[in-house]
Amino acid sequence: NTMPCRGAVFIATSSDGFIAKEDGSVDWLNELQATMPEGEDGGFSAFLASVQGMVMGRKTFETVCGFVEGGMASWPYPIPVVVLTSDPAKVTIPDVLKKEKLEVSSKTPAELLDHFEREHGAKEVYVDGGSTIRAFMEAKLLDRIIITEVPATLGSGIALFTEAQRATLKEVSEPKNFENGFVQRAFSVEA
């Protein structure tokens, strides 16, 4: 009896729990990430190596595409990625990403995890993007959530979780403190 495939989250928030400004911008975060010591990625590459696939929302995909097409970054995901959207016809995969393991889908979170398990033998899938994370949380399909709080207060913006969802998080280890003021916490989700 093998465990079914589950979702995992690795994300940064402001100290007051927002993942982006009202308009979706994350420039405040990019500026702060530059304060990480050289070669320190806050555990991201280790996290990426621990998952076998990824589901990202359309807005997150468009943000990453902007970085890739603008020459600021290369596609960072060596795993199969599904872009989740209600309208797949609206999502265009840029030419520079045509060779990546990338597809667009409007399936439910449960169907997507099932797809990753069947097609890729996945046990855990990285879930990214505010509304995508909330949808997986709503469906009770997230087990592991790693949140890095950065020393910035936004006051308003796009929250990672609703109050009710936040209440189901249970811290599973001591917080990890980085010298630039970042604090990383690992949670499990209580049923």
mmCIF file of C-alpha atoms in Angstrom:
data_model
loop_
_atom_site.group_PDB
_atom_site.id
_atom_site.type_symbol
_atom_site.label_atom_id
_atom_site.label_comp_id
_atom_site.label_asym_id
_atom_site.label_seq_id
_atom_site.Cartn_x
_atom_site.Cartn_y
_atom_site.Cartn_z
ATOM 1 C CA ASN A 1 0.000 0.000 0.000
ATOM 2 C CA THR A 2 1.988 2.983 -1.260
ATOM 3 C CA MET A 3 1.217 6.513 -0.189
ATOM 4 C CA PRO A 4 -0.614 8.535 -2.845
ATOM 5 C CA CYS A 5 1.199 11.410 -4.484
ATOM 6 C CA ARG A 6 0.969 14.661 -2.468
ATOM 7 C CA GLY A 7 1.718 18.346 -2.947
ATOM 8 C CA ALA A 8 4.553 20.304 -1.320
ATOM 9 C CA VAL A 9 5.106 24.056 -1.119
ATOM 10 C CA PHE A 10 8.322 26.099 -0.974
ATOM 11 C CA ILE A 11 7.559 29.802 -0.932
ATOM 12 C CA ALA A 12 8.576 33.155 0.490
ATOM 13 C CA THR A 13 6.220 35.566 2.235
ATOM 14 C CA SER A 14 6.520 39.012 3.747
ATOM 15 C CA SER A 15 6.703 39.090 7.549
ATOM 16 C CA ASP A 16 2.947 39.752 7.526
ATOM 17 C CA GLY A 17 2.110 36.737 5.360
ATOM 18 C CA PHE A 18 1.791 38.104 1.817
ATOM 19 C CA ILE A 19 3.335 36.485 -1.262
ATOM 20 C CA ALA A 20 2.902 39.501 -3.552
ATOM 21 C CA LYS A 21 1.616 43.054 -3.648
ATOM 22 C CA GLU A 22 -2.010 43.677 -4.672
ATOM 23 C CA ASP A 23 -0.872 43.973 -8.307
ATOM 24 C CA GLY A 24 0.988 40.665 -8.115
ATOM 25 C CA SER A 25 4.476 42.203 -8.129
ATOM 26 C CA VAL A 26 7.318 40.556 -6.216
ATOM 27 C CA ASP A 27 10.048 43.159 -6.789
ATOM 28 C CA TRP A 28 10.355 43.671 -2.995
ATOM 29 C CA LEU A 29 11.208 39.979 -2.727
ATOM 30 C CA ASN A 30 13.719 39.934 -5.591
ATOM 31 C CA GLU A 31 15.562 42.857 -3.966
ATOM 32 C CA LEU A 32 15.728 41.050 -0.618
ATOM 33 C CA GLN A 33 16.799 37.742 -2.192
ATOM 34 C CA ALA A 34 19.897 39.559 -3.433
ATOM 35 C CA THR A 35 20.930 39.863 0.241
ATOM 36 C CA MET A 36 21.399 36.083 0.516
ATOM 37 C CA PRO A 37 25.089 35.126 0.813
ATOM 38 C CA GLU A 38 26.735 33.953 -2.435
ATOM 39 C CA GLY A 39 25.843 30.319 -3.145
ATOM 40 C CA GLU A 40 23.083 30.226 -0.491
ATOM 41 C CA ASP A 41 19.687 29.485 -2.032
ATOM 42 C CA GLY A 42 17.783 28.989 1.212
ATOM 43 C CA GLY A 43 17.392 25.260 0.615
ATOM 44 C CA PHE A 44 15.619 25.637 -2.740
ATOM 45 C CA SER A 45 17.830 23.259 -4.750
ATOM 46 C CA ALA A 46 17.558 20.598 -2.039
ATOM 47 C CA PHE A 47 13.774 21.018 -2.080
ATOM 48 C CA LEU A 48 13.665 20.817 -5.883
ATOM 49 C CA ALA A 49 15.706 17.596 -5.779
ATOM 50 C CA SER A 50 13.139 16.072 -3.392
ATOM 51 C CA VAL A 51 10.102 16.427 -5.703
ATOM 52 C CA GLN A 52 9.326 14.672 -8.984
ATOM 53 C CA GLY A 53 7.089 17.220 -10.674
ATOM 54 C CA MET A 54 5.610 20.674 -10.386
ATOM 55 C CA VAL A 55 2.244 22.406 -10.776
ATOM 56 C CA MET A 56 2.345 26.170 -11.198
ATOM 57 C CA GLY A 57 -0.404 28.674 -11.742
ATOM 58 C CA ARG A 58 -0.665 30.707 -14.943
ATOM 59 C CA LYS A 59 0.425 33.986 -13.316
ATOM 60 C CA THR A 60 3.498 32.345 -11.790
ATOM 61 C CA PHE A 61 4.306 30.805 -15.187
ATOM 62 C CA GLU A 62 4.024 34.196 -16.876
ATOM 63 C CA THR A 63 6.326 35.740 -14.248
ATOM 64 C CA VAL A 64 8.962 33.014 -14.764
ATOM 65 C CA CYS A 65 8.617 33.343 -18.560
ATOM 66 C CA GLY A 66 9.280 37.071 -18.214
ATOM 67 C CA PHE A 67 12.567 36.346 -16.430
ATOM 68 C CA VAL A 68 13.569 33.686 -18.965
ATOM 69 C CA GLU A 69 12.634 35.697 -22.043
ATOM 70 C CA GLY A 70 14.264 38.808 -20.586
ATOM 71 C CA GLY A 71 17.517 36.863 -20.273
ATOM 72 C CA MET A 72 17.581 37.281 -16.475
ATOM 73 C CA ALA A 73 17.269 33.582 -15.724
ATOM 74 C CA SER A 74 17.181 30.195 -17.361
ATOM 75 C CA TRP A 75 14.249 27.830 -16.821
ATOM 76 C CA PRO A 76 14.996 26.574 -13.289
ATOM 77 C CA TYR A 77 12.962 23.354 -13.208
ATOM 78 C CA PRO A 78 14.573 20.059 -14.282
ATOM 79 C CA ILE A 79 11.304 18.213 -13.545
ATOM 80 C CA PRO A 80 8.034 17.883 -15.506
ATOM 81 C CA VAL A 81 5.900 21.004 -15.040
ATOM 82 C CA VAL A 82 2.163 21.496 -15.536
ATOM 83 C CA VAL A 83 0.788 25.023 -15.824
ATOM 84 C CA LEU A 84 -2.646 25.074 -14.201
ATOM 85 C CA THR A 85 -5.220 27.402 -15.741
ATOM 86 C CA SER A 86 -8.975 27.508 -16.191
ATOM 87 C CA ASP A 87 -8.438 28.303 -19.896
ATOM 88 C CA PRO A 88 -5.489 26.387 -21.476
ATOM 89 C CA ALA A 89 -6.036 28.131 -24.828
ATOM 90 C CA LYS A 90 -4.885 31.386 -23.216
ATOM 91 C CA VAL A 91 -1.469 30.050 -22.205
ATOM 92 C CA THR A 92 1.349 30.218 -24.736
ATOM 93 C CA ILE A 93 4.570 28.339 -24.158
ATOM 94 C CA PRO A 94 7.393 30.556 -25.493
ATOM 95 C CA ASP A 95 9.767 29.116 -28.084
ATOM 96 C CA VAL A 96 12.690 29.168 -25.638
ATOM 97 C CA LEU A 97 10.776 26.701 -23.456
ATOM 98 C CA LYS A 98 9.520 24.352 -26.193
ATOM 99 C CA LYS A 99 12.178 21.765 -25.292
ATOM 100 C CA GLU A 100 11.204 21.666 -21.596
ATOM 101 C CA LYS A 101 8.908 19.039 -20.049
ATOM 102 C CA LEU A 102 6.036 21.461 -19.900
ATOM 103 C CA GLU A 103 2.303 21.128 -20.422
ATOM 104 C CA VAL A 104 -0.817 23.181 -19.787
ATOM 105 C CA SER A 105 -3.882 21.765 -18.034
ATOM 106 C CA SER A 106 -7.209 22.695 -16.456
ATOM 107 C CA LYS A 107 -7.483 19.475 -14.408
ATOM 108 C CA THR A 108 -8.378 19.510 -10.710
ATOM 109 C CA PRO A 109 -5.583 19.284 -8.104
ATOM 110 C CA ALA A 110 -6.485 15.630 -7.398
ATOM 111 C CA GLU A 111 -6.425 14.754 -11.120
ATOM 112 C CA LEU A 112 -3.055 16.477 -11.532
ATOM 113 C CA LEU A 113 -1.452 14.532 -8.684
ATOM 114 C CA ASP A 114 -2.909 11.363 -10.147
ATOM 115 C CA HIS A 115 -1.408 12.307 -13.543
ATOM 116 C CA PHE A 116 2.069 12.886 -12.031
ATOM 117 C CA GLU A 117 1.899 9.594 -10.155
ATOM 118 C CA ARG A 118 0.843 7.619 -13.244
ATOM 119 C CA GLU A 119 3.009 9.361 -15.853
ATOM 120 C CA HIS A 120 6.118 10.136 -13.820
ATOM 121 C CA GLY A 121 5.958 7.844 -10.775
ATOM 122 C CA ALA A 122 5.849 10.976 -8.613
ATOM 123 C CA LYS A 123 5.483 10.768 -4.837
ATOM 124 C CA GLU A 124 5.599 14.496 -4.175
ATOM 125 C CA VAL A 125 4.866 17.454 -6.446
ATOM 126 C CA TYR A 126 5.959 21.069 -5.971
ATOM 127 C CA VAL A 127 2.923 23.397 -6.012
ATOM 128 C CA ASP A 128 3.524 27.096 -6.720
ATOM 129 C CA GLY A 129 1.417 30.232 -7.199
ATOM 130 C CA GLY A 130 -1.040 31.756 -4.728
ATOM 131 C CA SER A 131 -4.379 30.558 -6.075
ATOM 132 C CA THR A 132 -2.892 27.180 -7.078
ATOM 133 C CA ILE A 133 -1.516 26.607 -3.568
ATOM 134 C CA ARG A 134 -4.868 27.591 -2.032
ATOM 135 C CA ALA A 135 -6.718 25.205 -4.376
ATOM 136 C CA PHE A 136 -4.468 22.283 -3.336
ATOM 137 C CA MET A 137 -4.860 23.302 0.311
ATOM 138 C CA GLU A 138 -8.649 23.452 -0.109
ATOM 139 C CA ALA A 139 -8.569 19.922 -1.572
ATOM 140 C CA LYS A 140 -6.448 18.766 1.404
ATOM 141 C CA LEU A 141 -3.637 17.599 -0.885
ATOM 142 C CA LEU A 142 -0.673 19.428 0.675
ATOM 143 C CA ASP A 143 1.506 17.670 3.247
ATOM 144 C CA ARG A 144 4.696 19.708 3.441
ATOM 145 C CA ILE A 145 4.883 23.492 3.415
ATOM 146 C CA ILE A 146 8.150 25.406 3.709
ATOM 147 C CA ILE A 147 7.684 29.139 4.181
ATOM 148 C CA THR A 148 10.583 31.584 4.202
ATOM 149 C CA GLU A 149 9.562 34.841 5.871
ATOM 150 C CA VAL A 150 11.566 37.801 4.637
ATOM 151 C CA PRO A 151 12.090 41.051 6.590
ATOM 152 C CA ALA A 152 9.558 43.163 4.702
ATOM 153 C CA THR A 153 6.064 44.242 5.721
ATOM 154 C CA LEU A 154 3.602 44.857 2.889
ATOM 155 C CA GLY A 155 0.506 45.785 4.905
ATOM 156 C CA SER A 156 -1.749 44.448 2.152
ATOM 157 C CA GLY A 157 -1.409 42.216 -0.872
ATOM 158 C CA ILE A 158 -2.035 38.627 -1.934
ATOM 159 C CA ALA A 159 -2.117 36.382 1.139
ATOM 160 C CA LEU A 160 -0.675 32.881 0.968
ATOM 161 C CA PHE A 161 -3.513 31.295 2.978
ATOM 162 C CA THR A 162 -6.895 32.174 4.392
ATOM 163 C CA GLU A 163 -7.096 32.412 8.201
ATOM 164 C CA ALA A 164 -8.864 29.030 8.309
ATOM 165 C CA GLN A 165 -6.107 27.425 6.214
ATOM 166 C CA ARG A 166 -3.363 29.002 8.354
ATOM 167 C CA ALA A 167 -4.971 27.425 11.417
ATOM 168 C CA THR A 168 -4.335 23.920 10.017
ATOM 169 C CA LEU A 169 -0.544 24.439 9.755
ATOM 170 C CA LYS A 170 1.597 22.706 12.349
ATOM 171 C CA GLU A 171 5.253 23.648 12.679
ATOM 172 C CA VAL A 172 7.362 20.474 12.420
ATOM 173 C CA SER A 173 10.878 21.681 13.226
ATOM 174 C CA GLU A 174 12.841 24.565 14.691
ATOM 175 C CA PRO A 175 12.855 27.654 12.458
ATOM 176 C CA LYS A 176 16.029 28.175 10.441
ATOM 177 C CA ASN A 177 17.458 31.675 10.706
ATOM 178 C CA PHE A 178 19.584 33.163 7.928
ATOM 179 C CA GLU A 179 22.052 35.971 8.590
ATOM 180 C CA ASN A 180 20.131 38.397 6.343
ATOM 181 C CA GLY A 181 17.025 38.164 8.528
ATOM 182 C CA PHE A 182 15.183 35.484 6.531
ATOM 183 C CA VAL A 183 13.423 32.924 8.731
ATOM 184 C CA GLN A 184 12.426 29.561 7.265
ATOM 185 C CA ARG A 185 9.691 27.433 8.827
ATOM 186 C CA ALA A 186 8.538 23.932 7.891
ATOM 187 C CA PHE A 187 4.930 22.901 8.444
ATOM 188 C CA SER A 188 2.723 19.892 8.023
ATOM 189 C CA VAL A 189 -1.011 20.266 7.464
ATOM 190 C CA GLU A 190 -3.422 18.888 10.022
ATOM 191 C CA ALA A 191 -6.447 17.169 8.573
#
